[in-house]
Amino acid sequence: EPEVTQTPSHQVTQMGQEVILRCVPISNHLYFYWYRQILGQKVEFLVSFYNNEISEKSEIFDDQFSVERPDGSNFTLKIRSTKLEDSAMYFCASSGSGLDYFGPGTRLLVL
Amino acid sequence: SQQGEEDPQALSIQEGENATMNCSYKTSINNLQWYRQNSGRGLVHLILIRSNEREKHSGRLRVTLDTSKKSSSLLITASRAADTASYFCATDAGGTSYGKLTFGQGTILTVHP
């Protein structure tokens, strides 16, 4: 069965550093998403991406965040200058036929 | 406003018992989905119910949807210790927000052997 993959599974970084989280969506999907889940809280939508541009973003997704599809397979989330409160699990998802498939997540810890 | 709020927040039952979790939402939806998450792990899709459906079954899972009350329930029958996890409902409003999901707070289910 096709699956969404994410790398790395864990990332530890210092406050103020840039991080790039990577995702490989399912190959024939056209819609891509990033979500995050702060420990013990609900999953929150960050951004959706379609046709090589952002289609929707939440108020969480401020100027420190950016997304890119640099080639035909990868979908990345960049956090420019990490803050302590960015510590969370970040999930990538892709959608086809109305069903969302989630990756296993990247656990980001900002120290 | 909160979309997709589950109750109870936590549920503790014995193996073999049924577990019922409820979800309420505020805006109109295209579909509603239930996910499972083992502690600190990824999200596993359980079942999707469309706005024009009232009930759906998948193995030991039964989901109902009442769009007039903007609510859904997930029933797990004959629960097992391995069902211990957090369960989330997520709504898809459709339209220009295609595929974007709004998650609830989740129900933590503990099944005691």
JSON list of C-alpha atoms in Angstrom, two decimals:
[
{"chain": "A", "resi": 1, "resn": "GLU", "atom": "CA", "xyz": [0.00, 0.00, 0.00]},
{"chain": "A", "resi": 2, "resn": "PRO", "atom": "CA", "xyz": [1.38, 3.46, -0.85]},
{"chain": "A", "resi": 3, "resn": "GLU", "atom": "CA", "xyz": [2.44, 5.57, 2.07]},
{"chain": "A", "resi": 4, "resn": "VAL", "atom": "CA", "xyz": [3.66, 9.04, 2.95]},
{"chain": "A", "resi": 5, "resn": "THR", "atom": "CA", "xyz": [7.18, 9.11, 4.34]},
{"chain": "A", "resi": 6, "resn": "GLN", "atom": "CA", "xyz": [8.87, 11.77, 6.45]},
{"chain": "A", "resi": 7, "resn": "THR", "atom": "CA", "xyz": [12.43, 12.48, 7.41]},
{"chain": "A", "resi": 8, "resn": "PRO", "atom": "CA", "xyz": [13.93, 12.83, 9.88]},
{"chain": "A", "resi": 9, "resn": "SER", "atom": "CA", "xyz": [11.85, 11.02, 12.46]},
{"chain": "A", "resi": 10, "resn": "HIS", "atom": "CA", "xyz": [13.38, 13.14, 15.21]},
{"chain": "A", "resi": 11, "resn": "GLN", "atom": "CA", "xyz": [15.18, 16.48, 15.11]},
{"chain": "A", "resi": 12, "resn": "VAL", "atom": "CA", "xyz": [16.76, 18.41, 17.95]},
{"chain": "A", "resi": 13, "resn": "THR", "atom": "CA", "xyz": [17.80, 21.98, 17.26]},
{"chain": "A", "resi": 14, "resn": "GLN", "atom": "CA", "xyz": [18.83, 25.12, 19.06]},
{"chain": "A", "resi": 15, "resn": "MET", "atom": "CA", "xyz": [16.51, 28.08, 19.29]},
{"chain": "A", "resi": 16, "resn": "GLY", "atom": "CA", "xyz": [17.07, 30.42, 16.36]},
{"chain": "A", "resi": 17, "resn": "GLN", "atom": "CA", "xyz": [18.32, 27.72, 14.02]},
{"chain": "A", "resi": 18, "resn": "GLU", "atom": "CA", "xyz": [16.66, 26.83, 10.74]},
{"chain": "A", "resi": 19, "resn": "VAL", "atom": "CA", "xyz": [15.18, 23.39, 10.22]},
{"chain": "A", "resi": 20, "resn": "ILE", "atom": "CA", "xyz": [13.84, 21.68, 7.14]},
{"chain": "A", "resi": 21, "resn": "LEU", "atom": "CA", "xyz": [11.39, 18.85, 7.51]},
{"chain": "A", "resi": 22, "resn": "ARG", "atom": "CA", "xyz": [11.00, 16.59, 4.52]},
{"chain": "A", "resi": 23, "resn": "CYS", "atom": "CA", "xyz": [8.11, 14.59, 3.21]},
{"chain": "A", "resi": 24, "resn": "VAL", "atom": "CA", "xyz": [7.55, 12.33, 0.25]},
{"chain": "A", "resi": 25, "resn": "PRO", "atom": "CA", "xyz": [3.82, 12.30, -0.53]},
{"chain": "A", "resi": 26, "resn": "ILE", "atom": "CA", "xyz": [2.07, 9.53, -2.39]},
{"chain": "A", "resi": 27, "resn": "SER", "atom": "CA", "xyz": [3.13, 9.81, -5.99]},
{"chain": "A", "resi": 28, "resn": "ASN", "atom": "CA", "xyz": [-0.17, 10.48, -7.77]},
{"chain": "A", "resi": 29, "resn": "HIS", "atom": "CA", "xyz": [-1.56, 12.83, -5.13]},
{"chain": "A", "resi": 30, "resn": "LEU", "atom": "CA", "xyz": [-1.95, 16.50, -5.94]},
{"chain": "A", "resi": 31, "resn": "TYR", "atom": "CA", "xyz": [-2.79, 18.05, -2.57]},
{"chain": "A", "resi": 32, "resn": "PHE", "atom": "CA", "xyz": [-0.27, 18.28, 0.22]},
{"chain": "A", "resi": 33, "resn": "TYR", "atom": "CA", "xyz": [-0.53, 19.45, 3.80]},
{"chain": "A", "resi": 34, "resn": "TRP", "atom": "CA", "xyz": [1.46, 20.10, 6.93]},
{"chain": "A", "resi": 35, "resn": "TYR", "atom": "CA", "xyz": [-0.03, 19.75, 10.38]},
{"chain": "A", "resi": 36, "resn": "ARG", "atom": "CA", "xyz": [1.51, 19.98, 13.80]},
{"chain": "A", "resi": 37, "resn": "GLN", "atom": "CA", "xyz": [0.69, 18.55, 17.19]},
{"chain": "A", "resi": 38, "resn": "ILE", "atom": "CA", "xyz": [2.11, 20.07, 20.33]},
{"chain": "A", "resi": 39, "resn": "LEU", "atom": "CA", "xyz": [2.55, 17.43, 23.01]},
{"chain": "A", "resi": 40, "resn": "GLY", "atom": "CA", "xyz": [-0.76, 16.56, 24.62]},
{"chain": "A", "resi": 41, "resn": "GLN", "atom": "CA", "xyz": [-2.76, 18.79, 22.30]},
{"chain": "A", "resi": 42, "resn": "LYS", "atom": "CA", "xyz": [-4.81, 18.32, 19.18]},
{"chain": "A", "resi": 43, "resn": "VAL", "atom": "CA", "xyz": [-3.52, 18.17, 15.64]},
{"chain": "A", "resi": 44, "resn": "GLU", "atom": "CA", "xyz": [-3.54, 21.63, 14.03]},
{"chain": "A", "resi": 45, "resn": "PHE", "atom": "CA", "xyz": [-3.58, 22.50, 10.35]},
{"chain": "A", "resi": 46, "resn": "LEU", "atom": "CA", "xyz": [-0.66, 24.60, 9.15]},
{"chain": "A", "resi": 47, "resn": "VAL", "atom": "CA", "xyz": [-0.82, 24.83, 5.38]},
{"chain": "A", "resi": 48, "resn": "SER", "atom": "CA", "xyz": [-2.17, 23.23, 2.23]},
{"chain": "A", "resi": 49, "resn": "PHE", "atom": "CA", "xyz": [-0.38, 23.20, -1.10]},
{"chain": "A", "resi": 50, "resn": "TYR", "atom": "CA", "xyz": [-1.72, 22.56, -4.56]},
{"chain": "A", "resi": 51, "resn": "ASN", "atom": "CA", "xyz": [-0.43, 23.23, -8.04]},
{"chain": "A", "resi": 52, "resn": "ASN", "atom": "CA", "xyz": [2.88, 24.48, -6.70]},
{"chain": "A", "resi": 53, "resn": "GLU", "atom": "CA", "xyz": [1.42, 27.13, -4.49]},
{"chain": "A", "resi": 54, "resn": "ILE", "atom": "CA", "xyz": [-0.09, 27.57, -1.06]},
{"chain": "A", "resi": 55, "resn": "SER", "atom": "CA", "xyz": [-3.86, 27.19, -1.26]},
{"chain": "A", "resi": 56, "resn": "GLU", "atom": "CA", "xyz": [-4.60, 27.87, 2.39]},
{"chain": "A", "resi": 57, "resn": "LYS", "atom": "CA", "xyz": [-2.66, 28.59, 5.56]},
{"chain": "A", "resi": 58, "resn": "SER", "atom": "CA", "xyz": [-3.55, 28.95, 9.19]},
{"chain": "A", "resi": 59, "resn": "GLU", "atom": "CA", "xyz": [-2.66, 31.85, 11.47]},
{"chain": "A", "resi": 60, "resn": "ILE", "atom": "CA", "xyz": [0.06, 29.64, 12.92]},
{"chain": "A", "resi": 61, "resn": "PHE", "atom": "CA", "xyz": [1.81, 29.63, 9.55]},
{"chain": "A", "resi": 62, "resn": "ASP", "atom": "CA", "xyz": [3.54, 32.98, 9.84]},
{"chain": "A", "resi": 63, "resn": "ASP", "atom": "CA", "xyz": [6.57, 34.39, 8.06]},
{"chain": "A", "resi": 64, "resn": "GLN", "atom": "CA", "xyz": [8.99, 32.02, 9.75]},
{"chain": "A", "resi": 65, "resn": "PHE", "atom": "CA", "xyz": [7.40, 29.10, 7.93]},
{"chain": "A", "resi": 66, "resn": "SER", "atom": "CA", "xyz": [7.66, 28.24, 4.26]},
{"chain": "A", "resi": 67, "resn": "VAL", "atom": "CA", "xyz": [6.84, 25.23, 2.11]},
{"chain": "A", "resi": 68, "resn": "GLU", "atom": "CA", "xyz": [8.32, 24.05, -1.11]},
{"chain": "A", "resi": 69, "resn": "ARG", "atom": "CA", "xyz": [8.04, 21.25, -3.59]},
{"chain": "A", "resi": 70, "resn": "PRO", "atom": "CA", "xyz": [11.58, 21.39, -4.92]},
{"chain": "A", "resi": 71, "resn": "ASP", "atom": "CA", "xyz": [11.21, 18.43, -7.27]},
{"chain": "A", "resi": 72, "resn": "GLY", "atom": "CA", "xyz": [8.58, 15.96, -8.35]},
{"chain": "A", "resi": 73, "resn": "SER", "atom": "CA", "xyz": [8.63, 13.96, -5.15]},
{"chain": "A", "resi": 74, "resn": "ASN", "atom": "CA", "xyz": [9.62, 15.95, -2.08]},
{"chain": "A", "resi": 75, "resn": "PHE", "atom": "CA", "xyz": [7.53, 18.40, -0.09]},
{"chain": "A", "resi": 76, "resn": "THR", "atom": "CA", "xyz": [9.36, 20.41, 2.56]},
{"chain": "A", "resi": 77, "resn": "LEU", "atom": "CA", "xyz": [8.50, 22.58, 5.52]},
{"chain": "A", "resi": 78, "resn": "LYS", "atom": "CA", "xyz": [11.13, 25.11, 6.53]},
{"chain": "A", "resi": 79, "resn": "ILE", "atom": "CA", "xyz": [11.12, 26.88, 9.85]},
{"chain": "A", "resi": 80, "resn": "ARG", "atom": "CA", "xyz": [13.50, 29.81, 9.51]},
{"chain": "A", "resi": 81, "resn": "SER", "atom": "CA", "xyz": [14.31, 30.73, 13.08]},
{"chain": "A", "resi": 82, "resn": "THR", "atom": "CA", "xyz": [12.98, 28.18, 15.49]},
{"chain": "A", "resi": 83, "resn": "LYS", "atom": "CA", "xyz": [11.39, 29.10, 18.79]},
{"chain": "A", "resi": 84, "resn": "LEU", "atom": "CA", "xyz": [10.88, 26.98, 21.87]},
{"chain": "A", "resi": 85, "resn": "GLU", "atom": "CA", "xyz": [7.16, 26.85, 21.13]},
{"chain": "A", "resi": 86, "resn": "ASP", "atom": "CA", "xyz": [7.82, 25.23, 17.74]},
{"chain": "A", "resi": 87, "resn": "SER", "atom": "CA", "xyz": [8.57, 22.01, 19.57]},
{"chain": "A", "resi": 88, "resn": "ALA", "atom": "CA", "xyz": [5.95, 19.61, 18.32]},
{"chain": "A", "resi": 89, "resn": "MET", "atom": "CA", "xyz": [5.26, 16.63, 16.11]},
{"chain": "A", "resi": 90, "resn": "TYR", "atom": "CA", "xyz": [4.93, 17.72, 12.50]},
{"chain": "A", "resi": 91, "resn": "PHE", "atom": "CA", "xyz": [2.83, 15.62, 10.16]},
{"chain": "A", "resi": 92, "resn": "CYS", "atom": "CA", "xyz": [2.80, 15.73, 6.42]},
{"chain": "A", "resi": 93, "resn": "ALA", "atom": "CA", "xyz": [-0.26, 14.50, 4.55]},
{"chain": "A", "resi": 94, "resn": "SER", "atom": "CA", "xyz": [-1.26, 14.07, 0.95]},
{"chain": "A", "resi": 95, "resn": "SER", "atom": "CA", "xyz": [-4.69, 13.69, -0.50]},
{"chain": "A", "resi": 96, "resn": "GLY", "atom": "CA", "xyz": [-6.17, 11.83, -3.41]},
{"chain": "A", "resi": 97, "resn": "SER", "atom": "CA", "xyz": [-9.79, 10.92, -4.02]},
{"chain": "A", "resi": 98, "resn": "GLY", "atom": "CA", "xyz": [-10.79, 12.82, -0.91]},
{"chain": "A", "resi": 99, "resn": "LEU", "atom": "CA", "xyz": [-8.86, 10.64, 1.50]},
{"chain": "A", "resi": 100, "resn": "ASP", "atom": "CA", "xyz": [-5.93, 12.05, 3.46]},
{"chain": "A", "resi": 101, "resn": "TYR", "atom": "CA", "xyz": [-2.88, 9.92, 4.08]},
{"chain": "A", "resi": 102, "resn": "PHE", "atom": "CA", "xyz": [-0.62, 10.98, 6.92]},
{"chain": "A", "resi": 103, "resn": "GLY", "atom": "CA", "xyz": [3.06, 10.37, 7.32]},
{"chain": "A", "resi": 104, "resn": "PRO", "atom": "CA", "xyz": [4.53, 9.04, 10.58]},
{"chain": "A", "resi": 105, "resn": "GLY", "atom": "CA", "xyz": [5.63, 12.52, 11.68]},
{"chain": "A", "resi": 106, "resn": "THR", "atom": "CA", "xyz": [8.81, 14.33, 12.62]},
{"chain": "A", "resi": 107, "resn": "ARG", "atom": "CA", "xyz": [9.26, 15.08, 16.28]},
{"chain": "A", "resi": 108, "resn": "LEU", "atom": "CA", "xyz": [10.98, 18.46, 16.56]},
{"chain": "A", "resi": 109, "resn": "LEU", "atom": "CA", "xyz": [12.53, 19.56, 19.81]},
{"chain": "A", "resi": 110, "resn": "VAL", "atom": "CA", "xyz": [13.80, 23.12, 20.11]},
{"chain": "A", "resi": 111, "resn": "LEU", "atom": "CA", "xyz": [16.19, 23.76, 22.97]},
{"chain": "B", "resi": 1, "resn": "SER", "atom": "CA", "xyz": [-14.69, 28.35, 17.45]},
{"chain": "B", "resi": 2, "resn": "GLN", "atom": "CA", "xyz": [-13.71, 24.77, 18.10]},
{"chain": "B", "resi": 3, "resn": "GLN", "atom": "CA", "xyz": [-14.53, 22.30, 15.36]},
{"chain": "B", "resi": 4, "resn": "GLY", "atom": "CA", "xyz": [-14.59, 18.64, 16.14]},
{"chain": "B", "resi": 5, "resn": "GLU", "atom": "CA", "xyz": [-14.80, 18.30, 19.89]},
{"chain": "B", "resi": 6, "resn": "GLU", "atom": "CA", "xyz": [-14.83, 14.84, 21.32]},
{"chain": "B", "resi": 7, "resn": "ASP", "atom": "CA", "xyz": [-16.27, 13.52, 24.49]},
{"chain": "B", "resi": 8, "resn": "PRO", "atom": "CA", "xyz": [-15.44, 11.97, 26.75]},
{"chain": "B", "resi": 9, "resn": "GLN", "atom": "CA", "xyz": [-11.88, 13.27, 27.03]},
{"chain": "B", "resi": 10, "resn": "ALA", "atom": "CA", "xyz": [-10.85, 9.98, 28.57]},
{"chain": "B", "resi": 11, "resn": "LEU", "atom": "CA", "xyz": [-12.50, 6.59, 28.67]},
{"chain": "B", "resi": 12, "resn": "SER", "atom": "CA", "xyz": [-11.38, 3.57, 30.65]},
{"chain": "B", "resi": 13, "resn": "ILE", "atom": "CA", "xyz": [-13.00, 0.18, 30.05]},
{"chain": "B", "resi": 14, "resn": "GLN", "atom": "CA", "xyz": [-12.38, -3.53, 30.42]},
{"chain": "B", "resi": 15, "resn": "GLU", "atom": "CA", "xyz": [-11.45, -5.76, 27.52]},
{"chain": "B", "resi": 16, "resn": "GLY", "atom": "CA", "xyz": [-14.54, -7.09, 25.80]},
{"chain": "B", "resi": 17, "resn": "GLU", "atom": "CA", "xyz": [-16.64, -4.03, 26.56]},
{"chain": "B", "resi": 18, "resn": "ASN", "atom": "CA", "xyz": [-17.80, -1.58, 23.93]},
{"chain": "B", "resi": 19, "resn": "ALA", "atom": "CA", "xyz": [-16.34, 1.90, 23.72]},
{"chain": "B", "resi": 20, "resn": "THR", "atom": "CA", "xyz": [-18.33, 4.85, 22.42]},
{"chain": "B", "resi": 21, "resn": "MET", "atom": "CA", "xyz": [-16.76, 8.19, 21.61]},
{"chain": "B", "resi": 22, "resn": "ASN", "atom": "CA", "xyz": [-18.65, 11.23, 20.45]},
{"chain": "B", "resi": 23, "resn": "CYS", "atom": "CA", "xyz": [-17.66, 14.17, 18.30]},
{"chain": "B", "resi": 24, "resn": "SER", "atom": "CA", "xyz": [-19.43, 17.45, 17.72]},
{"chain": "B", "resi": 25, "resn": "TYR", "atom": "CA", "xyz": [-18.63, 20.07, 15.15]},
{"chain": "B", "resi": 26, "resn": "LYS", "atom": "CA", "xyz": [-19.88, 23.52, 14.26]},
{"chain": "B", "resi": 27, "resn": "THR", "atom": "CA", "xyz": [-19.71, 24.16, 10.53]},
{"chain": "B", "resi": 28, "resn": "SER", "atom": "CA", "xyz": [-21.04, 22.21, 7.57]},
{"chain": "B", "resi": 29, "resn": "ILE", "atom": "CA", "xyz": [-18.85, 19.37, 6.37]},
{"chain": "B", "resi": 30, "resn": "ASN", "atom": "CA", "xyz": [-18.08, 17.35, 3.29]},
{"chain": "B", "resi": 31, "resn": "ASN", "atom": "CA", "xyz": [-17.01, 14.37, 5.32]},
{"chain": "B", "resi": 32, "resn": "LEU", "atom": "CA", "xyz": [-15.89, 13.37, 8.79]},
{"chain": "B", "resi": 33, "resn": "GLN", "atom": "CA", "xyz": [-13.02, 11.04, 9.53]},
{"chain": "B", "resi": 34, "resn": "TRP", "atom": "CA", "xyz": [-11.83, 9.19, 12.58]},
{"chain": "B", "resi": 35, "resn": "TYR", "atom": "CA", "xyz": [-8.17, 8.64, 13.32]},
{"chain": "B", "resi": 36, "resn": "ARG", "atom": "CA", "xyz": [-6.30, 6.68, 15.89]},
{"chain": "B", "resi": 37, "resn": "GLN", "atom": "CA", "xyz": [-2.98, 7.63, 17.43]},
{"chain": "B", "resi": 38, "resn": "ASN", "atom": "CA", "xyz": [-0.88, 5.44, 19.65]},
{"chain": "B", "resi": 39, "resn": "SER", "atom": "CA", "xyz": [1.09, 7.39, 22.21]},
{"chain": "B", "resi": 40, "resn": "GLY", "atom": "CA", "xyz": [3.54, 9.72, 20.47]},
{"chain": "B", "resi": 41, "resn": "ARG", "atom": "CA", "xyz": [3.11, 8.01, 17.13]},
{"chain": "B", "resi": 42, "resn": "GLY", "atom": "CA", "xyz": [1.55, 8.78, 13.78]},
{"chain": "B", "resi": 43, "resn": "LEU", "atom": "CA", "xyz": [-2.08, 9.06, 12.78]},
{"chain": "B", "resi": 44, "resn": "VAL", "atom": "CA", "xyz": [-3.83, 5.99, 11.48]},
{"chain": "B", "resi": 45, "resn": "HIS", "atom": "CA", "xyz": [-6.95, 6.53, 9.39]},
{"chain": "B", "resi": 46, "resn": "LEU", "atom": "CA", "xyz": [-9.85, 4.43, 10.63]},
{"chain": "B", "resi": 47, "resn": "ILE", "atom": "CA", "xyz": [-12.94, 5.38, 8.71]},
{"chain": "B", "resi": 48, "resn": "LEU", "atom": "CA", "xyz": [-14.45, 8.15, 6.61]},
{"chain": "B", "resi": 49, "resn": "ILE", "atom": "CA", "xyz": [-18.13, 8.98, 6.53]},
{"chain": "B", "resi": 50, "resn": "ARG", "atom": "CA", "xyz": [-19.52, 11.38, 3.97]},
{"chain": "B", "resi": 51, "resn": "SER", "atom": "CA", "xyz": [-22.11, 14.02, 4.75]},
{"chain": "B", "resi": 52, "resn": "ASN", "atom": "CA", "xyz": [-24.82, 12.11, 2.90]},
{"chain": "B", "resi": 53, "resn": "GLU", "atom": "CA", "xyz": [-24.17, 8.92, 4.88]},
{"chain": "B", "resi": 54, "resn": "ARG", "atom": "CA", "xyz": [-25.66, 8.11, 8.25]},
{"chain": "B", "resi": 55, "resn": "GLU", "atom": "CA", "xyz": [-23.80, 5.01, 9.31]},
{"chain": "B", "resi": 56, "resn": "LYS", "atom": "CA", "xyz": [-20.73, 3.10, 8.29]},
{"chain": "B", "resi": 57, "resn": "HIS", "atom": "CA", "xyz": [-19.09, -0.09, 9.49]},
{"chain": "B", "resi": 58, "resn": "SER", "atom": "CA", "xyz": [-15.56, -1.38, 9.28]},
{"chain": "B", "resi": 59, "resn": "GLY", "atom": "CA", "xyz": [-14.77, -4.54, 11.21]},
{"chain": "B", "resi": 60, "resn": "ARG", "atom": "CA", "xyz": [-15.38, -3.78, 14.89]},
{"chain": "B", "resi": 61, "resn": "LEU", "atom": "CA", "xyz": [-15.90, -0.09, 14.16]},
{"chain": "B", "resi": 62, "resn": "ARG", "atom": "CA", "xyz": [-19.24, 1.58, 13.67]},
{"chain": "B", "resi": 63, "resn": "VAL", "atom": "CA", "xyz": [-19.51, 5.26, 12.89]},
{"chain": "B", "resi": 64, "resn": "THR", "atom": "CA", "xyz": [-22.68, 7.29, 12.81]},
{"chain": "B", "resi": 65, "resn": "LEU", "atom": "CA", "xyz": [-23.20, 10.80, 11.54]},
{"chain": "B", "resi": 66, "resn": "ASP", "atom": "CA", "xyz": [-26.06, 13.13, 12.33]},
{"chain": "B", "resi": 67, "resn": "THR", "atom": "CA", "xyz": [-25.65, 16.27, 10.27]},
{"chain": "B", "resi": 68, "resn": "SER", "atom": "CA", "xyz": [-28.75, 17.87, 11.80]},
{"chain": "B", "resi": 69, "resn": "LYS", "atom": "CA", "xyz": [-27.09, 17.70, 15.20]},
{"chain": "B", "resi": 70, "resn": "LYS", "atom": "CA", "xyz": [-23.60, 18.16, 13.80]},
{"chain": "B", "resi": 71, "resn": "SER", "atom": "CA", "xyz": [-22.38, 15.13, 15.66]},
{"chain": "B", "resi": 72, "resn": "SER", "atom": "CA", "xyz": [-20.76, 11.77, 15.07]},
{"chain": "B", "resi": 73, "resn": "SER", "atom": "CA", "xyz": [-20.03, 8.76, 17.18]},
{"chain": "B", "resi": 74, "resn": "LEU", "atom": "CA", "xyz": [-17.44, 6.03, 16.97]},
{"chain": "B", "resi": 75, "resn": "LEU", "atom": "CA", "xyz": [-18.28, 2.69, 18.50]},
{"chain": "B", "resi": 76, "resn": "ILE", "atom": "CA", "xyz": [-15.60, 0.05, 19.01]},
{"chain": "B", "resi": 77, "resn": "THR", "atom": "CA", "xyz": [-17.17, -3.27, 19.84]},
{"chain": "B", "resi": 78, "resn": "ALA", "atom": "CA", "xyz": [-15.56, -6.06, 21.86]},
{"chain": "B", "resi": 79, "resn": "SER", "atom": "CA", "xyz": [-12.60, -3.89, 22.71]},
{"chain": "B", "resi": 80, "resn": "ARG", "atom": "CA", "xyz": [-9.09, -5.26, 23.12]},
{"chain": "B", "resi": 81, "resn": "ALA", "atom": "CA", "xyz": [-6.09, -4.03, 25.08]},
{"chain": "B", "resi": 82, "resn": "ALA", "atom": "CA", "xyz": [-4.50, -3.21, 21.72]},
{"chain": "B", "resi": 83, "resn": "ASP", "atom": "CA", "xyz": [-7.26, -0.65, 21.08]},
{"chain": "B", "resi": 84, "resn": "THR", "atom": "CA", "xyz": [-5.69, 1.54, 23.77]},
{"chain": "B", "resi": 85, "resn": "ALA", "atom": "CA", "xyz": [-4.91, 4.80, 21.98]},
{"chain": "B", "resi": 86, "resn": "SER", "atom": "CA", "xyz": [-6.16, 8.33, 21.38]},
{"chain": "B", "resi": 87, "resn": "TYR", "atom": "CA", "xyz": [-9.01, 8.70, 18.93]},
{"chain": "B", "resi": 88, "resn": "PHE", "atom": "CA", "xyz": [-9.64, 11.88, 17.00]},
{"chain": "B", "resi": 89, "resn": "CYS", "atom": "CA", "xyz": [-12.42, 12.99, 14.76]},
{"chain": "B", "resi": 90, "resn": "ALA", "atom": "CA", "xyz": [-11.53, 15.32, 11.93]},
{"chain": "B", "resi": 91, "resn": "THR", "atom": "CA", "xyz": [-13.85, 17.26, 9.68]},
{"chain": "B", "resi": 92, "resn": "ASP", "atom": "CA", "xyz": [-13.33, 18.15, 6.05]},
{"chain": "B", "resi": 93, "resn": "ALA", "atom": "CA", "xyz": [-15.35, 21.20, 5.04]},
{"chain": "B", "resi": 94, "resn": "GLY", "atom": "CA", "xyz": [-14.69, 20.60, 1.35]},
{"chain": "B", "resi": 95, "resn": "GLY", "atom": "CA", "xyz": [-15.02, 23.38, -1.18]},
{"chain": "B", "resi": 96, "resn": "THR", "atom": "CA", "xyz": [-11.97, 25.59, -1.42]},
{"chain": "B", "resi": 97, "resn": "SER", "atom": "CA", "xyz": [-10.54, 23.89, 1.67]},
{"chain": "B", "resi": 98, "resn": "TYR", "atom": "CA", "xyz": [-10.27, 20.57, -0.16]},
{"chain": "B", "resi": 99, "resn": "GLY", "atom": "CA", "xyz": [-8.78, 17.91, 2.06]},
{"chain": "B", "resi": 100, "resn": "LYS", "atom": "CA", "xyz": [-7.97, 20.28, 4.92]},
{"chain": "B", "resi": 101, "resn": "LEU", "atom": "CA", "xyz": [-8.89, 18.59, 8.16]},
{"chain": "B", "resi": 102, "resn": "THR", "atom": "CA", "xyz": [-9.90, 20.20, 11.43]},
{"chain": "B", "resi": 103, "resn": "PHE", "atom": "CA", "xyz": [-9.21, 17.89, 14.34]},
{"chain": "B", "resi": 104, "resn": "GLY", "atom": "CA", "xyz": [-10.88, 17.61, 17.68]},
{"chain": "B", "resi": 105, "resn": "GLN", "atom": "CA", "xyz": [-9.14, 17.32, 21.02]},
{"chain": "B", "resi": 106, "resn": "GLY", "atom": "CA", "xyz": [-9.42, 13.57, 21.05]},
{"chain": "B", "resi": 107, "resn": "THR", "atom": "CA", "xyz": [-10.55, 10.85, 23.42]},
{"chain": "B", "resi": 108, "resn": "ILE", "atom": "CA", "xyz": [-7.94, 8.85, 25.27]},
{"chain": "B", "resi": 109, "resn": "LEU", "atom": "CA", "xyz": [-9.16, 5.27, 25.40]},
{"chain": "B", "resi": 110, "resn": "THR", "atom": "CA", "xyz": [-7.63, 2.82, 27.85]},
{"chain": "B", "resi": 111, "resn": "VAL", "atom": "CA", "xyz": [-8.67, -0.82, 27.59]},
{"chain": "B", "resi": 112, "resn": "HIS", "atom": "CA", "xyz": [-7.67, -2.91, 30.59]},
{"chain": "B", "resi": 113, "resn": "PRO", "atom": "CA", "xyz": [-6.90, -6.59, 29.98]}
]
